[in-house]
Amino acid sequence: LEGNHRSRALAHQAAMLFVLLFFREDILEQEFSVMRELFDKHFADNWVVCVYPTLYLDVTTAWYDYKAAQKAMHSVITPERAREVTNRHFQAFARGAKDVEDVLHDGVLNAKKIMDLKSTDRGGEDGKYLEQHAKRITKVVQSCNVSMRWLLLNVFTEHSHSKVVRACVGGIADAARDIVKVLLALVVVENELMQVVRDLVSTKKERWERTQEDIILLLSDLGAFYSGTQVLSRREEVKDEGLQKYFEQMAKHVKKLDMSKPTSCGRKIQQITQALKDVEDFHQLQVSLQTKEYLHRVRRMLVKMTHIASVSDHDVRTCEVAADCSHAFQLFDHLIPHLHRRIAHDSVGNVRDSNSALSLKFLFIKLRSVLDWPLLRISEAESPDLQSVSEFWSGELIKFVTRVTECIPYSMFVKLDDIFVLQTHKLRELPTKLERTQLRNYVFAQDRQSLARVTYSIAMLTEGMMKIETTQLGVEVVEPSVLLEKGVRKQLVRRMTQCLQRELTEFEAKASAGKSSVTSIFSSSSSSLSNRSKVFEDSLVSTRRNLNGIRRSLEYIQDYMQVHGLAIWQEELCKLTKIIVDKELKLRSARTRYQDSRTNIVGLSKFKQLGSDDSEDYLLQAIERELDSSGQRSAKQTFLGSVYDELVLLTNPYESIYSFSLCGWFHSSTGKEEIGLNSFELIRGAVAVSGMHGLDKIVQLEIYNAVRDTSVFLNKLLQHSLRDDVTHLRELMLNRKDARWRAGIEKIVLSLSKSHLLKPMYRKNLPVIGQGQVLRRHIAIELNSNAKLESATYVRSLQCLNRSLIRLERKGNREADQGQSVLESKLLEKVGQHLEYTGQHNPFHKVYHTFVEAKEDDSIAITLLILSCLFASDYVYQKQANSSGNSIVPVKKNKHTPDFVVTTVGLMTILQQLALSTRIEYLELLQQYYRAKLKQACDSEQLAAGTKIGNEVLVLNRFIRLLIQLLGIEGYALPKLLEDATVDIDIELVA
């Protein structure tokens, strides 16, 4: 074997020896002569062994602890030896690179250089030049692959002599650049060579028979010429019976040649050729130029028949073995950055010609040899794992192909950024009507030329991608259009995630950056909150402008990319928000004691888990990469989570007041609007409908956790602290017309106000619940208004379907007389999701968590009544409403009292979680207590708002009226006394 080819020819034997010798440690430890022989033969220039694809081991490190192996190793593999072997392979690689460039011309192989059957001979012997040239090209391919294999294994892996090897080749980066340059040219040569060899093998019989017939025809013509019956030219008439019989006999010998026996056939052809040379020396043949020409053609065709007979399947296998790259599959990862620069853009950033991506197809074909090694023994053993192993390695190849080709979509989006800048900041949209004198103001010739140049670059990248064509890789098929679309989707998700994470996170840092250090020290909380509100809205506006610019650019360039830009935009944005919502819900569930809270939210447990689908891996990878690189806190806060936290901060019930009539939150001190309908419109414009729906799910989760906390808190109080008080109050309530039970309630409320048993509930849980409910109501309003504007027919169809399902459900329940639903749950769930997306639902009627309560037990109702009385004592009534339109405000001396409206909504939500009988019981108790309080105030003439009893009555009046509005109390089977009571108090106030 040639010196440089030894490492390649004995590579598999070396790998098997490396593994087997671990089962004979006595040889590694004691047999120095055996180990020296093995090192001299197998490991002298092959100390990095590829045992299996992606598994590379260093012999010098693995056998270092064995005495005999170590001694043999130090005597054979030295730094000087490593430097010598590296230089030899590197020089051979340089020579092979030059030979490949000679074979190629402008990157395209000239097929005539391999096997041109019409070319002339060289040196006077027909066909000799062709054979030598074909062998030379095969030798170039083998030499390049052997040198490249050694460099890949020894430069890009860590071993004891890696520093010496890398110093000889100029470093990893230079070696990778040189290898990629030669590799892309070599695969073209290999592909053309393989095609020609396969064509020669497949057409072997036809060309043999055609050449044989031509030789027989020429010899027959010579025999006829010397028979005197046929002339080769008008001036010659020759008759020689001996030559006639001789040529006829030669024709019979040629006819008997058998292609299936190449050895004997070759000897016969050689004998016939020599005989024809000898007969040419006759005097009669020397004077005839036509005869000599015929004999020359016959000899050349005989040589051609020799070449045809020598071609076999073994030549195809030789080319396949020479092009094998299964040893370097994982090492190709080091070449990917340089591949990107060779096929998509150069070091300056200019887009390359579309033909530069054509060699990728041949590179992927070369990579198919990776499947041969792991599948060889499995297929021979007829193992049932053949299909699964094939699918695995085919999937690995597809991943590598995706990583290589993703540079093309990346380059497209780099150019897309230029289009975004041109369309957004430089070019102006042409109006529908324009005066001729103003037309010059919309020309922007230079900018439009830049736009055309960028568009051409993207078109060239698309053309280069499509030249890869469809390629079979194992059991998988590489479709360039699919790869391009997947790459576009990945880059689009990356850009959207970057924009959303950059603009919609770290609001606190952005707000503090806009103020000077001195101002931030002396600024009040109201001005700080106002600044946060402005920063929040500015971020939403910026996000909307940037995302719309990306969408417009994608729609502009979609025809040149051969993708559906708007459809991809909508699909990927929806998938992105779903994954972000799912991630945010997991984070928030992990921070609470209810680890299963996420699965209890309706519509969340059915979220598609995109991570389980391999086709959606690019989404998770892009999102995780952007979250890691965005520099967020340890919790890796997402943009939807940040938006929710900012909304919670700006709508804090302790610093703001909510107004139903004005649909907004106002600062309690300045009266300035912090969050309103316009804010939710900006949020919808920034995160789209899917983002608003995801934000609604996050709010829903927080409400669920707060409601569940309240349930646990109430049950614990009823079992321990409040058990005696509720039992005592139940005994007093036997006769509700008696005023003793009202006095008992007042006594219990007074004691609870001192012990602070129930105050944590309505000062912590109820404001959180009410705040979340009001946020959900505003989200639903924005979704519904947007749906009616964008698709009114769709909204009306859903309304009609919803009403039909409700009627069908009621009718079925009446006929079946059962409490179970007569409709399929999947249908109801699907319709419910569509209703939520269009905002056609009332969050105030939502059941989040059912309270565990015993039948005919009014403990919870009594507890909520006590809570209502305690709640009413912390607010004061004012005749003139404030800037938010509310007439009930917290007591000024108590700064820890939440907003009245929000807390009332929270209490209403707790009522919605109870059974209908419990709700009715609570409202009847509230009615009795209110009427008793009203009677007491009227009897003592203390109905004025300035008195303590009058203020409590007026606050209870507003509380009841708001509760009626929120609960939709006309639907309950209650007496009209409660409503009559509210009317009575209004008459008193007017009087």
mmCIF file of N, CA and C in Angstrom, residues 54 60 65 109 259 344 383 410 438 518 671 689 772 783 845 880 888 900:
data_model
loop_
_atom_site.group_PDB
_atom_site.id
_atom_site.type_symbol
_atom_site.label_atom_id
_atom_site.label_comp_id
_atom_site.label_asym_id
_atom_site.label_seq_id
_atom_site.Cartn_x
_atom_site.Cartn_y
_atom_site.Cartn_z
ATOM 1 N N THR A 54 -19.413 9.068 15.134
ATOM 2 C CA THR A 54 -19.522 10.002 16.267
ATOM 3 C C THR A 54 -18.735 9.543 17.483
ATOM 4 N N THR A 60 -3.222 6.692 22.191
ATOM 5 C CA THR A 60 -2.149 7.054 23.117
ATOM 6 C C THR A 60 -2.656 7.360 24.515
ATOM 7 N N ASP A 65 -1.957 3.470 30.409
ATOM 8 C CA ASP A 65 -1.724 2.783 31.686
ATOM 9 C C ASP A 65 -1.220 1.355 31.528
ATOM 10 N N LEU A 109 -17.293 20.086 -13.859
ATOM 11 C CA LEU A 109 -16.410 19.042 -14.379
ATOM 12 C C LEU A 109 -16.670 18.832 -15.861
ATOM 13 N N MET A 259 -18.070 -11.625 -23.414
ATOM 14 C CA MET A 259 -17.835 -10.562 -22.436
ATOM 15 C C MET A 259 -17.881 -11.079 -20.999
ATOM 16 N N ALA A 344 -23.479 30.796 0.812
ATOM 17 C CA ALA A 344 -24.492 31.849 0.939
ATOM 18 C C ALA A 344 -23.901 33.241 0.781
ATOM 19 N N SER A 383 -31.936 -8.154 11.307
ATOM 20 C CA SER A 383 -32.505 -7.714 12.581
ATOM 21 C C SER A 383 -33.758 -6.880 12.344
ATOM 22 N N TYR A 410 -31.122 32.535 6.808
ATOM 23 C CA TYR A 410 -30.534 33.577 7.660
ATOM 24 C C TYR A 410 -30.070 34.768 6.817
ATOM 25 N N GLN A 438 -46.762 66.705 -7.287
ATOM 26 C CA GLN A 438 -46.251 66.079 -6.066
ATOM 27 C C GLN A 438 -45.633 64.704 -6.316
ATOM 28 N N VAL A 518 -30.986 62.154 40.363
ATOM 29 C CA VAL A 518 -31.511 63.060 41.387
ATOM 30 C C VAL A 518 -33.026 63.049 41.383
ATOM 31 N N GLY A 671 -55.693 61.211 40.135
ATOM 32 C CA GLY A 671 -56.858 61.023 39.282
ATOM 33 C C GLY A 671 -56.524 60.827 37.820
ATOM 34 N N VAL A 689 -54.012 38.632 18.510
ATOM 35 C CA VAL A 689 -55.143 38.002 19.198
ATOM 36 C C VAL A 689 -54.679 36.810 20.017
ATOM 37 N N GLY A 772 -57.855 40.542 38.765
ATOM 38 C CA GLY A 772 -57.766 39.617 37.639
ATOM 39 C C GLY A 772 -59.058 39.536 36.855
ATOM 40 N N LEU A 783 -60.986 41.804 22.585
ATOM 41 C CA LEU A 783 -61.071 40.710 21.619
ATOM 42 C C LEU A 783 -62.389 40.746 20.867
ATOM 43 N N HIS A 845 -68.902 35.291 35.423
ATOM 44 C CA HIS A 845 -69.719 34.089 35.674
ATOM 45 C C HIS A 845 -68.888 32.809 35.630
ATOM 46 N N GLN A 880 -70.182 63.726 46.235
ATOM 47 C CA GLN A 880 -69.669 64.019 44.898
ATOM 48 C C GLN A 880 -68.615 62.987 44.513
ATOM 49 N N ILE A 888 -67.687 55.780 46.502
ATOM 50 C CA ILE A 888 -67.224 55.022 47.656
ATOM 51 C C ILE A 888 -65.715 54.949 47.583
ATOM 52 N N PHE A 900 -62.645 49.757 46.272
ATOM 53 C CA PHE A 900 -63.962 49.233 46.612
ATOM 54 C C PHE A 900 -64.524 48.365 45.486
#
